[in-house]
C-alpha cells in the first residue's frame, strides 16, 4: 500500500515518475490532500467549505473547498463518476431528494448557510436554479412550462405580468422567435435543443441568482450546443453559473475558472486558460491531454 | 486467418435450420394457446348468449280489458287505496274467458291457467295509478303476460332438442296455437325484466333491483377505496421513509390482495354488522367489505403508476423550488392518473363480479323492492344470478342467463372504460 503519495505536492508525484493509472489513483483516495491553484475568490457568490458527501457508507466527495464568484462561470470537469454532479446538486440541496445521500460541510450563498437543515429549500431553489443533463420539460404547454416557477412562487400578480415574464425568459433563452406562435403547444413537441433552451427559460423565469447546469449540452448536436454556449455567455453578465461538462472545448469556451475533480477530490482550480494550457497538477494534465478519463 | 470468418458463417449456417424450426414451433405453441382461449370464449359466449337472449323476451297475449267499476270494486276513483287494492285479476280473468270463448267451470280454469293474471293485473294497476279518471269504465288494450309454461313451450317449439314438450290439455293447446296464428299471442321484449325488482313469479321478475344494488355497492366502494387507495399509494411512494415498518406495510398490502374474498365477508360480518351494528343486506356494508377487497388492487396499481412517472419531471419541479406537495399534485398525480384509474376500474370490475363476501353479510336475500339508497336492503347482480339459477323454475333459469349477459355487458363496459381512460389521459404525456 502506497499511503503517502497524495500528501505530497504535485511536483513530487512527477518526481516519483510512476505512470498514472487507475490503480495508483485508487490508492491515493483515502488520504488527505490539498487542492492546487486558487479555489477562492474575493467576491464569492457561493462558498463551499469542507464538503464531504456520502452515499450510504460510500464517500463520493472528499473535503472540497471552492468559491464561485459573482457573475462568474465556473466549469467542473473530470472523469465519469468523480462526483461532479453530486457536488453540483449540493449547491441547491437537490441531494435531499436522494434518501441515502448525506452531505456534510458549510455552503454559503452570500452570507447564508444553505446546508442548515432548518433552511427551507423552496426559497433556496428559487435563488439557485438548475438545468439538467437531459432536457426535461413538463408535459404541458410551452407557456405553462415557463410560467410554472413564477406561478408557484407567486411572482406575478396579474396575467399580463406573467405573460411578460414568460416572454422575457424565452427571449433571454433565445427561443422566443421560434416559439412565439406556438406558446400553447406542448413543450415536449420541441426539438432536443429547443427543449433544453426551454428548460433554461423555465429556470431563469424565477430570476435565480445562480444557475447550475449539469452537462446541459450532452444530449444536443453541435449547432444546438453552440447556441446554448452563446446563451451561457450572455447569461453570465447577470447570473452566476456553475456548469458541469465533459467537453473540454466547452469548458474552455464558456468558463472563467475551471475546477478539476478526480475520484471525489477537487484536484485543481485555476483560470480556465491556465488549466488548459499549463495545469499545475499532473492529474489535470493527464486528464486534459486525454491520458485517461 | 482468411478462412476464419468463413468458418464462423459455416457454423452459423449449420445451426440455422434448427433455429428456424425452433422459432416456428415456438410461434405455433403461442398460436395454439390463443386459439384454445378463443375457442373457450366463443363457446362460453354462444352458450350464454343463446340462453340469455331468451330471458329478454316473453310471450304476451293481446287482450281487451273492460275496466268497469263494479268488477274492479272501486267506488271512489280519487281514493288511492281503492285503486291499489282493486280487483284487477277479476277483470283480466273475465276478458281471458271472453277471448278464448271459454264456457263452463273446467274450460274457464283451463283458459285462466294460460295467463299470468296477477302479473297482468300489476300492469293495469300501474296504468290506473297514473290516470284513473280517464281509464275507469273504458275498454283498454293490454299485452297480458302468458303463464311461464306457455312461454316455455312456445320458445322451445323450434328447438331440435325436445320440441313441443308440454303438459297442456287438448283445448289449451288448440287455444295457444289459434292465438299465435291470429297474431294475438306474440313474443316481445319483456321490459318488465329491465324495470322490475325480483319476484316470486318468474314472468314478473326483473333485474332492476340487482342492477341498482350493484350500482350502489360500486358507488360506496369507489367513494371509499379510490381516495383511500390513492392517498395510501402517494404516502407510501412519496413520503414514507424506507424502513422496516413500511416494508411490513408493503408485505401486508400484497398479502391482502391474495386473501380469499370470503374472508373479507367474515370480517365484514364480525366488524360492520356485529360490532358497529350497521344494517344487514345493505349496499353500505357491502361497499365497505368490497372496499377492503379493492383497496390492495388500487394501492398496488397506483404505486406502480406513481413509480412510472419519470424522475426527470420530479427533478425539474424540485429544481424550480416546488414543495413536495406541489410536485405531487401538479406533476406526479396528473401523470399517474391514467394508471390509477385503470387499476381502480379493474378493481371495481372485480368487485362487481364478487359474490362470496356479499353472501356473508346477507345480500343473498329475496328483495323485491328496488333499492333507492345505500341503506336500503339490496341484492347484487352475481347474487341475483345465483338465486335464480338455484330456483327449480325453468323461467328463472332463463332469467339467470339473461342476468349473466347484463353482468358481462357491464364488465365489458368497465374494461372498455379503463382502456379509454388510459388512452385518453395518456395522450398528454
Ligand atoms: N443516487 C446514488 N446512489 C448511490 N451512489 C451514487 C448515486 N449517485 C451517484 N453515486 C455515486 O457517486 C459517485 C459520483 O457520482 P456522480 O454522479 O456525481 O458522478 P459524475 O462526476 O457526475 O459522473 P458523470 O460524469 O458520469 O455524470 C459515483 O461513484 C456514483 O456511483
Ligand atoms: Mg453527472
Coordinates of N, CA and C in Angstrom, one line a residue, chain A residues 129-287:
Chain A
X129 N -31.1 28.1 -9.4 CA -31.8 27.3 -10.3 C -31.0 26.2 -10.9
X130 N -31.6 25.2 -11.6 CA -30.8 24.1 -12.1 C -31.3 23.7 -13.5
X131 N -30.3 23.4 -14.4 CA -30.7 22.9 -15.7 C -30.0 21.5 -15.8
X132 N -30.8 20.5 -16.2 CA -30.4 19.1 -16.1 C -29.7 18.6 -17.4
X133 N -29.1 17.5 -17.3 CA -28.4 16.9 -18.4 C -29.3 16.6 -19.6
X134 N -30.4 15.9 -19.3 CA -31.4 15.6 -20.3 C -32.5 16.7 -20.3
X135 N -32.9 17.2 -21.4 CA -34.0 18.2 -21.4 C -35.2 17.5 -20.8
X136 N -35.8 18.2 -19.8 CA -36.9 17.6 -19.1 C -38.1 18.6 -19.0
X137 N -38.6 19.0 -20.1 CA -39.8 19.9 -20.0 C -41.0 19.1 -19.4
X138 N -41.8 19.9 -18.7 CA -43.1 19.2 -18.2 C -43.9 18.9 -19.4
X139 N -44.7 17.8 -19.2 CA -45.7 17.5 -20.3 C -46.8 18.5 -20.3
X140 N -46.5 19.8 -20.5 CA -47.5 20.8 -20.5 C -47.1 21.8 -21.7
X141 N -47.9 22.8 -21.8 CA -47.6 23.7 -22.9 C -46.3 24.5 -22.7
X142 N -45.8 25.1 -23.7 CA -44.5 25.8 -23.6 C -44.7 27.0 -22.6
X143 N -45.9 27.6 -22.7 CA -46.2 28.7 -21.8 C -46.2 28.3 -20.4
X144 N -46.9 27.2 -20.1 CA -47.0 26.7 -18.8 C -45.7 26.2 -18.2
X145 N -44.9 25.7 -19.1 CA -43.5 25.3 -18.6 C -42.8 26.5 -18.0
X146 N -42.8 27.6 -18.8 CA -42.0 28.7 -18.3 C -42.7 29.4 -17.1
X147 N -44.1 29.4 -17.2 CA -44.8 30.1 -16.2 C -44.9 29.3 -14.8
X148 N -44.5 28.0 -14.9 CA -44.7 27.2 -13.7 C -44.0 27.8 -12.4
X149 N -42.7 28.1 -12.6 CA -41.9 28.6 -11.5 C -42.5 29.9 -10.9
X150 N -42.7 30.9 -11.8 CA -43.3 32.2 -11.3 C -44.7 31.9 -10.6
X151 N -45.4 31.0 -11.1 CA -46.7 30.7 -10.5 C -46.6 30.1 -9.1
X152 N -45.8 29.1 -8.9 CA -45.7 28.5 -7.6 C -45.0 29.5 -6.6
X153 N -44.2 30.4 -7.1 CA -43.6 31.3 -6.2 C -44.4 32.6 -6.1
X154 N -45.5 32.7 -6.8 CA -46.3 33.9 -6.7 C -45.6 35.2 -7.2
X155 N -44.9 35.0 -8.3 CA -44.1 36.2 -8.8 C -44.9 37.2 -9.6
X156 N -46.0 36.7 -10.1 CA -46.8 37.6 -11.0 C -48.2 37.8 -10.4
X157 N -48.6 39.0 -10.2 CA -49.9 39.2 -9.7 C -51.0 39.2 -10.7
X158 N -50.6 39.7 -11.9 CA -51.6 39.7 -13.0 C -51.2 38.8 -14.1
X159 N -52.1 38.5 -14.9 CA -51.9 37.7 -16.1 C -50.8 38.4 -17.0
X160 N -51.0 39.7 -17.2 CA -50.1 40.4 -18.1 C -48.6 40.4 -17.6
X161 N -48.5 40.4 -16.2 CA -47.1 40.3 -15.6 C -46.5 38.9 -16.0
X162 N -47.4 37.9 -15.9 CA -46.9 36.5 -16.2 C -46.5 36.4 -17.6
X163 N -47.3 37.0 -18.5 CA -47.0 37.0 -19.9 C -45.7 37.6 -20.2
X164 N -45.4 38.7 -19.5 CA -44.2 39.4 -19.7 C -43.0 38.6 -19.2
X165 N -43.2 38.0 -18.1 CA -42.1 37.1 -17.6 C -41.8 36.0 -18.6
X166 N -42.8 35.4 -19.1 CA -42.6 34.3 -20.0 C -41.9 34.8 -21.2
X167 N -42.4 35.9 -21.8 CA -41.7 36.4 -23.0 C -40.3 36.7 -22.7
X168 N -40.0 37.4 -21.6 CA -38.7 37.8 -21.3 C -37.7 36.6 -21.2
X169 N -38.2 35.6 -20.5 CA -37.4 34.4 -20.2 C -37.1 33.7 -21.5
X170 N -38.1 33.6 -22.3 CA -37.9 32.9 -23.6 C -37.0 33.7 -24.5
X171 N -37.1 35.0 -24.4 CA -36.2 35.8 -25.2 C -34.8 35.7 -24.7
X172 N -34.6 35.7 -23.4 CA -33.2 35.5 -22.9 C -32.7 34.2 -23.3
X173 N -33.5 33.2 -23.3 CA -33.1 31.8 -23.7 C -32.9 31.6 -25.2
X174 N -33.2 32.7 -25.9 CA -33.0 32.7 -27.4 C -34.0 31.8 -28.0
X175 N -35.2 31.6 -27.5 CA -36.2 30.7 -28.0 C -37.4 31.4 -28.5
X176 N -37.6 32.7 -28.1 CA -38.8 33.4 -28.3 C -39.2 33.4 -29.8
X177 N -38.3 33.7 -30.7 CA -38.6 33.8 -32.1 C -39.2 32.5 -32.6
X178 N -38.6 31.4 -32.1 CA -39.0 30.1 -32.6 C -40.4 29.6 -32.1
X179 N -40.8 30.1 -30.9 CA -42.0 29.5 -30.3 C -43.1 30.5 -30.1
X180 N -42.9 31.8 -30.5 CA -43.9 32.8 -30.1 C -45.3 32.5 -30.6
X181 N -45.3 31.7 -31.8 CA -46.6 31.4 -32.4 C -47.2 30.1 -31.8
X182 N -46.5 29.4 -31.0 CA -47.0 28.1 -30.6 C -46.8 27.9 -29.1
X183 N -47.0 29.0 -28.4 CA -46.8 29.0 -26.9 C -47.7 28.0 -26.2
X184 N -48.8 27.7 -26.8 CA -49.8 26.8 -26.1 C -49.7 25.3 -26.6
X185 N -48.7 25.1 -27.4 CA -48.5 23.7 -27.8 C -47.5 23.0 -26.8
X186 N -47.6 21.7 -26.7 CA -46.8 21.0 -25.7 C -45.3 21.3 -25.8
X187 N -44.6 21.5 -24.7 CA -43.2 21.7 -24.7 C -42.4 20.5 -25.1
X188 N -43.1 19.3 -25.0 CA -42.4 18.1 -25.3 C -42.3 17.9 -26.9
X189 N -43.0 18.7 -27.6 CA -43.0 18.6 -29.0 C -41.9 19.4 -29.7
X190 N -41.1 20.0 -28.9 CA -39.9 20.8 -29.5 C -38.8 19.8 -29.7
X191 N -37.8 20.3 -30.5 CA -36.6 19.5 -30.7 C -35.8 19.5 -29.4
X192 N -34.8 18.6 -29.4 CA -34.0 18.4 -28.2 C -33.3 19.7 -27.8
X193 N -32.7 20.4 -28.7 CA -32.0 21.7 -28.4 C -33.0 22.7 -27.9
X194 N -34.2 22.8 -28.6 CA -35.2 23.7 -28.2 C -35.7 23.4 -26.8
X195 N -35.9 22.1 -26.6 CA -36.3 21.7 -25.2 C -35.4 22.2 -24.2
X196 N -34.1 22.0 -24.4 CA -33.1 22.4 -23.4 C -33.1 23.9 -23.2
X197 N -33.3 24.7 -24.3 CA -33.4 26.1 -24.1 C -34.7 26.5 -23.4
X198 N -35.7 25.7 -23.6 CA -37.0 25.9 -22.9 C -36.7 25.7 -21.4
X199 N -35.9 24.6 -21.1 CA -35.6 24.4 -19.6 C -34.8 25.5 -19.0
X200 N -33.9 26.1 -19.9 CA -33.2 27.2 -19.4 C -34.1 28.4 -19.1
X201 N -35.0 28.6 -20.1 CA -36.0 29.7 -19.9 C -36.8 29.5 -18.7
X202 N -37.2 28.2 -18.4 CA -38.0 27.9 -17.3 C -37.2 28.2 -16.0
X203 N -35.9 28.0 -16.0 CA -35.1 28.2 -14.9 C -34.9 29.7 -14.6
X204 N -34.7 30.5 -15.7 CA -34.4 31.9 -15.5 C -35.7 32.7 -15.2
X205 N -36.9 32.0 -15.5 CA -38.2 32.7 -15.2 C -38.4 33.1 -13.8
X206 N -37.7 32.4 -12.9 CA -37.9 32.7 -11.5 C -36.8 33.7 -11.0
X207 N -36.0 34.2 -12.0 CA -34.9 35.1 -11.7 C -34.0 34.6 -10.6
X208 N -33.3 33.5 -10.8 CA -32.4 33.0 -9.8 C -31.1 33.8 -9.8
X209 N -30.3 33.7 -8.8 CA -29.0 34.4 -8.8 C -28.0 33.5 -9.3
X210 N -28.1 32.2 -9.1 CA -27.1 31.3 -9.5 C -27.8 30.2 -10.4
X211 N -27.2 29.8 -11.5 CA -27.7 28.8 -12.3 C -26.8 27.6 -12.3
X212 N -27.2 26.4 -12.0 CA -26.4 25.2 -12.0 C -26.8 24.5 -13.3
X213 N -25.7 24.0 -14.0 CA -26.0 23.3 -15.2 C -25.2 22.0 -15.2
X214 N -25.9 20.9 -15.3 CA -25.3 19.6 -15.3 C -25.2 19.0 -16.7
X215 N -24.1 19.1 -17.4 CA -23.9 18.7 -18.8 C -25.1 19.1 -19.6
X216 N -25.4 20.4 -19.8 CA -26.6 20.8 -20.4 C -26.6 20.5 -21.9
X217 N -25.4 20.2 -22.5 CA -25.4 20.0 -23.9 C -25.1 18.6 -24.3
X218 N -25.1 17.7 -23.4 CA -24.6 16.3 -23.7 C -25.6 15.6 -24.6
X219 N -26.9 16.1 -24.6 CA -27.9 15.4 -25.5 C -28.1 16.2 -26.8
X220 N -27.2 17.1 -27.1 CA -27.5 18.0 -28.2 C -26.5 17.9 -29.3
X221 N -26.9 18.3 -30.5 CA -25.9 18.3 -31.6 C -25.1 19.6 -31.6
X222 N -24.0 19.7 -32.4 CA -23.1 20.8 -32.3 C -23.7 22.1 -32.5
X223 N -24.7 22.2 -33.3 CA -25.3 23.6 -33.6 C -26.1 24.0 -32.4
X224 N -26.9 23.1 -31.8 CA -27.7 23.4 -30.6 C -26.8 23.7 -29.5
X225 N -25.7 23.0 -29.4 CA -24.7 23.2 -28.4 C -24.1 24.6 -28.5
X226 N -23.8 25.0 -29.7 CA -23.2 26.3 -29.9 C -24.2 27.4 -29.4
X227 N -25.4 27.2 -29.7 CA -26.5 28.1 -29.3 C -26.5 28.3 -27.8
X228 N -26.4 27.1 -27.1 CA -26.5 27.1 -25.7 C -25.3 27.8 -25.1
X229 N -24.1 27.5 -25.7 CA -22.9 28.1 -25.2 C -22.9 29.6 -25.3
X230 N -23.5 30.1 -26.5 CA -23.6 31.5 -26.7 C -24.5 32.1 -25.6
X231 N -25.6 31.3 -25.3 CA -26.5 31.7 -24.3 C -25.9 31.8 -22.9
X232 N -25.0 30.9 -22.6 CA -24.4 30.9 -21.3 C -23.5 32.1 -21.2
X233 N -22.9 32.5 -22.3 CA -22.0 33.6 -22.3 C -22.8 34.9 -22.0
X234 N -24.0 35.0 -22.6 CA -24.8 36.1 -22.4 C -25.4 36.2 -21.0
X235 N -25.8 35.0 -20.5 CA -26.4 34.9 -19.2 C -25.3 35.3 -18.1
X236 N -24.1 35.0 -18.4 CA -23.0 35.3 -17.3 C -22.9 36.8 -17.0
X237 N -23.5 37.6 -17.8 CA -23.5 39.0 -17.4 C -24.4 39.3 -16.2
X238 N -25.4 38.5 -16.1 CA -26.4 38.8 -15.0 C -26.4 37.6 -13.9
X239 N -26.0 36.5 -14.3 CA -26.1 35.3 -13.4 C -24.7 34.7 -13.1
X240 N -24.7 34.0 -12.0 CA -23.6 33.3 -11.6 C -23.8 31.8 -12.1
X241 N -22.9 31.2 -12.7 CA -23.2 29.9 -13.3 C -22.1 28.9 -13.0
X242 N -22.6 27.7 -12.6 CA -21.7 26.6 -12.4 C -22.1 25.5 -13.4
X243 N -21.2 25.1 -14.2 CA -21.5 24.2 -15.2 C -20.6 22.9 -15.2
X244 N -21.3 21.8 -15.3 CA -20.5 20.5 -15.4 C -20.5 20.2 -16.8
X245 N -19.3 19.8 -17.3 CA -19.3 19.4 -18.7 C -18.2 18.3 -19.0
X246 N -18.4 17.5 -20.0 CA -17.5 16.5 -20.4 C -16.6 17.0 -21.5
X247 N -17.1 18.2 -22.1 CA -16.4 18.7 -23.3 C -15.4 19.7 -22.8
X248 N -14.1 19.4 -23.0 CA -13.1 20.4 -22.6 C -13.2 21.7 -23.4
X249 N -13.5 21.5 -24.7 CA -13.7 22.7 -25.5 C -14.7 23.6 -25.0
X250 N -15.8 22.9 -24.5 CA -16.9 23.8 -24.0 C -16.5 24.5 -22.7
X251 N -15.8 23.8 -21.8 CA -15.3 24.4 -20.6 C -14.4 25.6 -21.0
X252 N -13.5 25.4 -22.0 CA -12.6 26.4 -22.4 C -13.4 27.6 -23.0
X253 N -14.4 27.3 -23.7 CA -15.1 28.4 -24.4 C -15.9 29.2 -23.4
X254 N -16.7 28.6 -22.5 CA -17.6 29.4 -21.7 C -17.2 29.8 -20.3
X255 N -16.2 29.1 -19.8 CA -16.0 29.4 -18.3 C -14.8 30.3 -18.1
X256 N -14.9 31.0 -16.9 CA -13.8 31.8 -16.4 C -12.8 31.0 -15.6
X257 N -13.3 30.2 -14.7 CA -12.4 29.3 -14.0 C -12.8 27.9 -14.2
X258 N -11.9 27.0 -14.1 CA -12.2 25.5 -14.2 C -11.8 24.8 -13.0
X259 N -12.7 23.9 -12.6 CA -12.3 23.0 -11.4 C -12.2 21.6 -11.9
X260 N -11.1 20.9 -11.6 CA -10.9 19.6 -12.0 C -11.1 18.6 -10.8
X261 N -12.1 17.8 -10.9 CA -12.4 16.8 -9.9 C -11.8 15.4 -10.3
X262 N -11.4 14.7 -9.3 CA -10.9 13.4 -9.6 C -11.2 12.4 -8.4
X263 N -12.0 11.4 -8.7 CA -12.4 10.5 -7.7 C -12.9 11.1 -6.4
X264 N -13.7 12.1 -6.5 CA -14.3 12.8 -5.4 C -13.5 13.9 -4.8
X265 N -12.3 14.1 -5.3 CA -11.5 15.1 -4.8 C -11.4 16.3 -5.8
X266 N -11.3 17.5 -5.2 CA -11.1 18.7 -6.1 C -9.6 18.8 -6.2
X267 N -9.0 18.5 -7.4 CA -7.6 18.4 -7.5 C -7.0 19.8 -7.8
X268 N -7.7 20.5 -8.7 CA -7.1 21.8 -9.2 C -8.2 22.7 -9.6
X269 N -8.1 24.0 -9.2 CA -8.9 25.1 -9.6 C -8.1 26.2 -10.1
X270 N -8.3 26.6 -11.4 CA -7.5 27.7 -11.9 C -8.2 28.5 -13.0
X271 N -7.7 29.6 -13.4 CA -8.2 30.3 -14.5 C -8.3 29.3 -15.7
X272 N -9.4 29.3 -16.4 CA -9.6 28.3 -17.4 C -8.5 28.2 -18.4
X273 N -7.9 29.4 -18.8 CA -6.9 29.4 -19.8 C -5.7 28.6 -19.2
X274 N -5.4 28.8 -18.0 CA -4.2 28.2 -17.3 C -4.4 26.7 -17.3
X275 N -5.6 26.3 -16.9 CA -5.9 24.9 -16.8 C -5.7 24.1 -18.1
X276 N -6.1 24.8 -19.2 CA -6.0 24.1 -20.4 C -4.6 24.3 -21.2
X277 N -3.8 25.2 -20.7 CA -2.5 25.4 -21.3 C -1.4 24.9 -20.4
X278 N -1.6 25.2 -19.1 CA -0.4 24.9 -18.3 C -0.9 24.5 -16.9
X279 N -1.6 23.4 -16.8 CA -2.1 23.0 -15.5 C -1.1 22.8 -14.4
X280 N -1.4 23.0 -13.2 CA -0.5 22.9 -12.1 C -0.3 21.4 -11.7
X281 N -1.4 20.6 -11.9 CA -1.3 19.3 -11.3 C -1.2 18.2 -12.4
X282 N -0.4 17.2 -12.1 CA -0.2 16.2 -13.0 C -1.4 15.5 -13.5
X283 N -2.4 15.2 -12.5 CA -3.6 14.6 -12.8 C -4.5 15.4 -13.8
X284 N -4.5 16.7 -13.6 CA -5.2 17.6 -14.5 C -4.6 17.4 -15.9
X285 N -3.3 17.5 -15.9 CA -2.7 17.4 -17.2 C -3.0 16.1 -17.9
X286 N -2.9 15.0 -17.1 CA -3.2 13.7 -17.7 C -4.6 13.7 -18.3
X287 N -5.5 14.3 -17.5 CA -6.9 14.3 -18.0 C -7.1 15.1 -19.3

